[in-house]
Amino acid sequence: GVLRLGMGDRITQYLPPEVCLPEAGQGALAAQVRADDAGTSRLAAVIDDAPTRQAVTAERAAVTALGGGCTVPIAALAIIRGAELELHGLVASADGKRLVRAKVMGKADAAEQAGKDLALKLLAMGANEILNGT
């Protein structure tokens, strides 16, 4: 966003996903239209950005598969590079003392599956204990 505003000279540091992961869908905008409104759907399709949609789909699928809510910090970040998708995820205890972090690779056109795969990997690594408060 800072680059789009022409203020790139003010950026002092980029935070890599290994350092800081955002909440799923952070910074993405969405347009919602009625299912029976074909004209507005066509207009909205013009502003659809496929890589952004794929990234947000993967991120939200991971949070959904984890059963995410508002009590446990869950982060997800998908990076789309052409047809490839790199998905980072994290589940942390509310006090930040316990943390599970993982990454999966997948296909951008199978974003939802990548999100589910990430969730399964995080759960296998112990995220279920954090999510269940044990």
JSON list of C-alpha atoms in Angstrom, two decimals, residues 8-125:
[
{"chain": "A", "resi": 8, "resn": "GLY", "atom": "CA", "xyz": [8.21, 3.85, -0.95]},
{"chain": "A", "resi": 9, "resn": "ASP", "atom": "CA", "xyz": [11.08, 6.08, 0.15]},
{"chain": "A", "resi": 10, "resn": "ARG", "atom": "CA", "xyz": [9.62, 6.01, 3.68]},
{"chain": "A", "resi": 11, "resn": "ILE", "atom": "CA", "xyz": [9.94, 2.23, 4.02]},
{"chain": "A", "resi": 12, "resn": "THR", "atom": "CA", "xyz": [12.78, 1.49, 6.41]},
{"chain": "A", "resi": 13, "resn": "GLN", "atom": "CA", "xyz": [12.38, -2.27, 6.73]},
{"chain": "A", "resi": 14, "resn": "TYR", "atom": "CA", "xyz": [10.49, -5.18, 5.21]},
{"chain": "A", "resi": 15, "resn": "LEU", "atom": "CA", "xyz": [9.39, -7.82, 7.72]},
{"chain": "A", "resi": 16, "resn": "PRO", "atom": "CA", "xyz": [9.78, -11.31, 6.26]},
{"chain": "A", "resi": 17, "resn": "PRO", "atom": "CA", "xyz": [7.18, -13.99, 7.08]},
{"chain": "A", "resi": 18, "resn": "GLU", "atom": "CA", "xyz": [9.72, -15.72, 9.31]},
{"chain": "A", "resi": 19, "resn": "VAL", "atom": "CA", "xyz": [9.62, -12.64, 11.58]},
{"chain": "A", "resi": 20, "resn": "CYS", "atom": "CA", "xyz": [6.03, -11.42, 11.39]},
{"chain": "A", "resi": 21, "resn": "LEU", "atom": "CA", "xyz": [2.88, -13.07, 10.03]},
{"chain": "A", "resi": 22, "resn": "PRO", "atom": "CA", "xyz": [-0.36, -11.12, 9.61]},
{"chain": "A", "resi": 23, "resn": "GLU", "atom": "CA", "xyz": [-3.90, -12.21, 10.28]},
{"chain": "A", "resi": 24, "resn": "ALA", "atom": "CA", "xyz": [-5.48, -14.06, 7.34]},
{"chain": "A", "resi": 25, "resn": "GLY", "atom": "CA", "xyz": [-6.73, -11.70, 4.65]},
{"chain": "A", "resi": 26, "resn": "GLN", "atom": "CA", "xyz": [-4.95, -8.70, 6.14]},
{"chain": "A", "resi": 27, "resn": "GLY", "atom": "CA", "xyz": [-4.94, -5.81, 3.70]},
{"chain": "A", "resi": 28, "resn": "ALA", "atom": "CA", "xyz": [-7.21, -7.45, 1.12]},
{"chain": "A", "resi": 29, "resn": "LEU", "atom": "CA", "xyz": [-10.38, -5.73, -0.02]},
{"chain": "A", "resi": 30, "resn": "ALA", "atom": "CA", "xyz": [-13.50, -7.53, -1.17]},
{"chain": "A", "resi": 31, "resn": "ALA", "atom": "CA", "xyz": [-16.58, -6.58, -3.14]},
{"chain": "A", "resi": 32, "resn": "GLN", "atom": "CA", "xyz": [-19.76, -8.51, -2.46]},
{"chain": "A", "resi": 33, "resn": "VAL", "atom": "CA", "xyz": [-22.72, -8.57, -4.83]},
{"chain": "A", "resi": 34, "resn": "ARG", "atom": "CA", "xyz": [-26.09, -10.28, -4.83]},
{"chain": "A", "resi": 35, "resn": "ALA", "atom": "CA", "xyz": [-26.00, -13.71, -6.49]},
{"chain": "A", "resi": 36, "resn": "ASP", "atom": "CA", "xyz": [-28.89, -12.77, -8.78]},
{"chain": "A", "resi": 37, "resn": "ASP", "atom": "CA", "xyz": [-27.32, -9.49, -9.98]},
{"chain": "A", "resi": 38, "resn": "ALA", "atom": "CA", "xyz": [-25.43, -10.48, -13.14]},
{"chain": "A", "resi": 39, "resn": "GLY", "atom": "CA", "xyz": [-24.72, -6.88, -14.19]},
{"chain": "A", "resi": 40, "resn": "THR", "atom": "CA", "xyz": [-23.04, -5.94, -10.95]},
{"chain": "A", "resi": 41, "resn": "SER", "atom": "CA", "xyz": [-21.21, -9.28, -10.90]},
{"chain": "A", "resi": 42, "resn": "ARG", "atom": "CA", "xyz": [-19.72, -8.46, -14.31]},
{"chain": "A", "resi": 43, "resn": "LEU", "atom": "CA", "xyz": [-18.63, -5.03, -13.05]},
{"chain": "A", "resi": 44, "resn": "ALA", "atom": "CA", "xyz": [-17.06, -6.51, -9.92]},
{"chain": "A", "resi": 45, "resn": "ALA", "atom": "CA", "xyz": [-15.24, -9.14, -11.98]},
{"chain": "A", "resi": 46, "resn": "VAL", "atom": "CA", "xyz": [-13.25, -6.35, -13.66]},
{"chain": "A", "resi": 47, "resn": "ILE", "atom": "CA", "xyz": [-11.52, -5.51, -10.38]},
{"chain": "A", "resi": 48, "resn": "ASP", "atom": "CA", "xyz": [-10.92, -9.13, -9.36]},
{"chain": "A", "resi": 49, "resn": "ASP", "atom": "CA", "xyz": [-7.23, -9.83, -8.84]},
{"chain": "A", "resi": 50, "resn": "ALA", "atom": "CA", "xyz": [-6.74, -13.59, -9.16]},
{"chain": "A", "resi": 51, "resn": "PRO", "atom": "CA", "xyz": [-3.50, -13.83, -7.14]},
{"chain": "A", "resi": 52, "resn": "THR", "atom": "CA", "xyz": [-5.04, -11.85, -4.27]},
{"chain": "A", "resi": 53, "resn": "ARG", "atom": "CA", "xyz": [-8.18, -14.00, -4.37]},
{"chain": "A", "resi": 54, "resn": "GLN", "atom": "CA", "xyz": [-6.07, -17.17, -4.35]},
{"chain": "A", "resi": 55, "resn": "ALA", "atom": "CA", "xyz": [-3.94, -15.93, -1.45]},
{"chain": "A", "resi": 56, "resn": "VAL", "atom": "CA", "xyz": [-6.93, -14.95, 0.68]},
{"chain": "A", "resi": 57, "resn": "THR", "atom": "CA", "xyz": [-8.69, -18.23, -0.16]},
{"chain": "A", "resi": 58, "resn": "ALA", "atom": "CA", "xyz": [-5.68, -20.22, 1.08]},
{"chain": "A", "resi": 59, "resn": "GLU", "atom": "CA", "xyz": [-5.31, -18.11, 4.23]},
{"chain": "A", "resi": 60, "resn": "ARG", "atom": "CA", "xyz": [-9.00, -18.28, 5.15]},
{"chain": "A", "resi": 61, "resn": "ALA", "atom": "CA", "xyz": [-9.15, -22.02, 4.44]},
{"chain": "A", "resi": 62, "resn": "ALA", "atom": "CA", "xyz": [-6.34, -22.59, 6.93]},
{"chain": "A", "resi": 63, "resn": "VAL", "atom": "CA", "xyz": [-8.06, -20.55, 9.65]},
{"chain": "A", "resi": 64, "resn": "THR", "atom": "CA", "xyz": [-11.39, -22.26, 8.98]},
{"chain": "A", "resi": 65, "resn": "ALA", "atom": "CA", "xyz": [-9.83, -25.73, 9.10]},
{"chain": "A", "resi": 66, "resn": "LEU", "atom": "CA", "xyz": [-8.19, -24.83, 12.42]},
{"chain": "A", "resi": 67, "resn": "GLY", "atom": "CA", "xyz": [-11.53, -23.71, 13.82]},
{"chain": "A", "resi": 68, "resn": "GLY", "atom": "CA", "xyz": [-10.17, -20.22, 14.34]},
{"chain": "A", "resi": 69, "resn": "GLY", "atom": "CA", "xyz": [-12.09, -17.71, 16.35]},
{"chain": "A", "resi": 70, "resn": "CYS", "atom": "CA", "xyz": [-11.18, -14.72, 18.42]},
{"chain": "A", "resi": 71, "resn": "THR", "atom": "CA", "xyz": [-9.53, -16.38, 21.42]},
{"chain": "A", "resi": 72, "resn": "VAL", "atom": "CA", "xyz": [-6.31, -17.80, 19.96]},
{"chain": "A", "resi": 73, "resn": "PRO", "atom": "CA", "xyz": [-3.87, -15.92, 17.73]},
{"chain": "A", "resi": 74, "resn": "ILE", "atom": "CA", "xyz": [-3.78, -17.52, 14.28]},
{"chain": "A", "resi": 75, "resn": "ALA", "atom": "CA", "xyz": [-1.81, -16.01, 11.41]},
{"chain": "A", "resi": 76, "resn": "ALA", "atom": "CA", "xyz": [-1.58, -16.96, 7.75]},
{"chain": "A", "resi": 77, "resn": "LEU", "atom": "CA", "xyz": [0.18, -15.47, 4.77]},
{"chain": "A", "resi": 78, "resn": "ALA", "atom": "CA", "xyz": [0.06, -16.81, 1.22]},
{"chain": "A", "resi": 79, "resn": "ILE", "atom": "CA", "xyz": [2.59, -15.68, -1.34]},
{"chain": "A", "resi": 80, "resn": "ILE", "atom": "CA", "xyz": [1.67, -16.32, -4.96]},
{"chain": "A", "resi": 81, "resn": "ARG", "atom": "CA", "xyz": [4.49, -16.68, -7.47]},
{"chain": "A", "resi": 82, "resn": "GLY", "atom": "CA", "xyz": [2.96, -17.47, -10.84]},
{"chain": "A", "resi": 83, "resn": "ALA", "atom": "CA", "xyz": [1.25, -20.84, -10.54]},
{"chain": "A", "resi": 84, "resn": "GLU", "atom": "CA", "xyz": [2.89, -21.63, -7.20]},
{"chain": "A", "resi": 85, "resn": "LEU", "atom": "CA", "xyz": [1.61, -20.82, -3.73]},
{"chain": "A", "resi": 86, "resn": "GLU", "atom": "CA", "xyz": [3.71, -20.59, -0.57]},
{"chain": "A", "resi": 87, "resn": "LEU", "atom": "CA", "xyz": [1.59, -20.56, 2.59]},
{"chain": "A", "resi": 88, "resn": "HIS", "atom": "CA", "xyz": [2.94, -19.69, 6.03]},
{"chain": "A", "resi": 89, "resn": "GLY", "atom": "CA", "xyz": [0.93, -20.21, 9.19]},
{"chain": "A", "resi": 90, "resn": "LEU", "atom": "CA", "xyz": [1.17, -19.81, 12.92]},
{"chain": "A", "resi": 91, "resn": "VAL", "atom": "CA", "xyz": [-0.88, -20.66, 15.99]},
{"chain": "A", "resi": 92, "resn": "ALA", "atom": "CA", "xyz": [0.13, -19.13, 19.31]},
{"chain": "A", "resi": 93, "resn": "SER", "atom": "CA", "xyz": [-1.10, -19.24, 22.86]},
{"chain": "A", "resi": 94, "resn": "ALA", "atom": "CA", "xyz": [-2.75, -16.03, 24.06]},
{"chain": "A", "resi": 95, "resn": "ASP", "atom": "CA", "xyz": [0.25, -15.28, 26.28]},
{"chain": "A", "resi": 96, "resn": "GLY", "atom": "CA", "xyz": [2.69, -15.89, 23.40]},
{"chain": "A", "resi": 97, "resn": "LYS", "atom": "CA", "xyz": [4.64, -18.55, 25.31]},
{"chain": "A", "resi": 98, "resn": "ARG", "atom": "CA", "xyz": [3.69, -21.41, 22.99]},
{"chain": "A", "resi": 99, "resn": "LEU", "atom": "CA", "xyz": [3.95, -21.14, 19.25]},
{"chain": "A", "resi": 100, "resn": "VAL", "atom": "CA", "xyz": [3.59, -23.52, 16.31]},
{"chain": "A", "resi": 101, "resn": "ARG", "atom": "CA", "xyz": [4.73, -22.35, 12.90]},
{"chain": "A", "resi": 102, "resn": "ALA", "atom": "CA", "xyz": [4.65, -24.16, 9.55]},
{"chain": "A", "resi": 103, "resn": "LYS", "atom": "CA", "xyz": [4.84, -23.63, 5.80]},
{"chain": "A", "resi": 104, "resn": "VAL", "atom": "CA", "xyz": [3.41, -25.56, 2.87]},
{"chain": "A", "resi": 105, "resn": "MET", "atom": "CA", "xyz": [3.83, -25.26, -0.86]},
{"chain": "A", "resi": 106, "resn": "GLY", "atom": "CA", "xyz": [1.02, -25.81, -3.33]},
{"chain": "A", "resi": 107, "resn": "LYS", "atom": "CA", "xyz": [-0.57, -24.72, -6.56]},
{"chain": "A", "resi": 108, "resn": "ALA", "atom": "CA", "xyz": [-2.23, -21.31, -6.72]},
{"chain": "A", "resi": 109, "resn": "ASP", "atom": "CA", "xyz": [-5.25, -22.84, -8.44]},
{"chain": "A", "resi": 110, "resn": "ALA", "atom": "CA", "xyz": [-5.66, -25.24, -5.49]},
{"chain": "A", "resi": 111, "resn": "ALA", "atom": "CA", "xyz": [-5.51, -22.54, -2.81]},
{"chain": "A", "resi": 112, "resn": "GLU", "atom": "CA", "xyz": [-8.22, -23.98, -0.58]},
{"chain": "A", "resi": 113, "resn": "GLN", "atom": "CA", "xyz": [-6.46, -27.34, -0.44]},
{"chain": "A", "resi": 114, "resn": "ALA", "atom": "CA", "xyz": [-3.18, -25.63, 0.48]},
{"chain": "A", "resi": 115, "resn": "GLY", "atom": "CA", "xyz": [-4.97, -23.97, 3.39]},
{"chain": "A", "resi": 116, "resn": "LYS", "atom": "CA", "xyz": [-6.33, -27.30, 4.59]},
{"chain": "A", "resi": 117, "resn": "ASP", "atom": "CA", "xyz": [-2.88, -28.89, 4.22]},
{"chain": "A", "resi": 118, "resn": "LEU", "atom": "CA", "xyz": [-1.33, -26.13, 6.32]},
{"chain": "A", "resi": 119, "resn": "ALA", "atom": "CA", "xyz": [-3.95, -26.58, 9.04]},
{"chain": "A", "resi": 120, "resn": "LEU", "atom": "CA", "xyz": [-3.31, -30.33, 9.16]},
{"chain": "A", "resi": 121, "resn": "LYS", "atom": "CA", "xyz": [0.43, -29.74, 9.42]},
{"chain": "A", "resi": 122, "resn": "LEU", "atom": "CA", "xyz": [-0.01, -27.21, 12.23]},
{"chain": "A", "resi": 123, "resn": "LEU", "atom": "CA", "xyz": [-2.36, -29.57, 14.09]},
{"chain": "A", "resi": 124, "resn": "ALA", "atom": "CA", "xyz": [0.12, -32.43, 13.75]},
{"chain": "A", "resi": 125, "resn": "MET", "atom": "CA", "xyz": [2.80, -30.17, 15.21]}
]
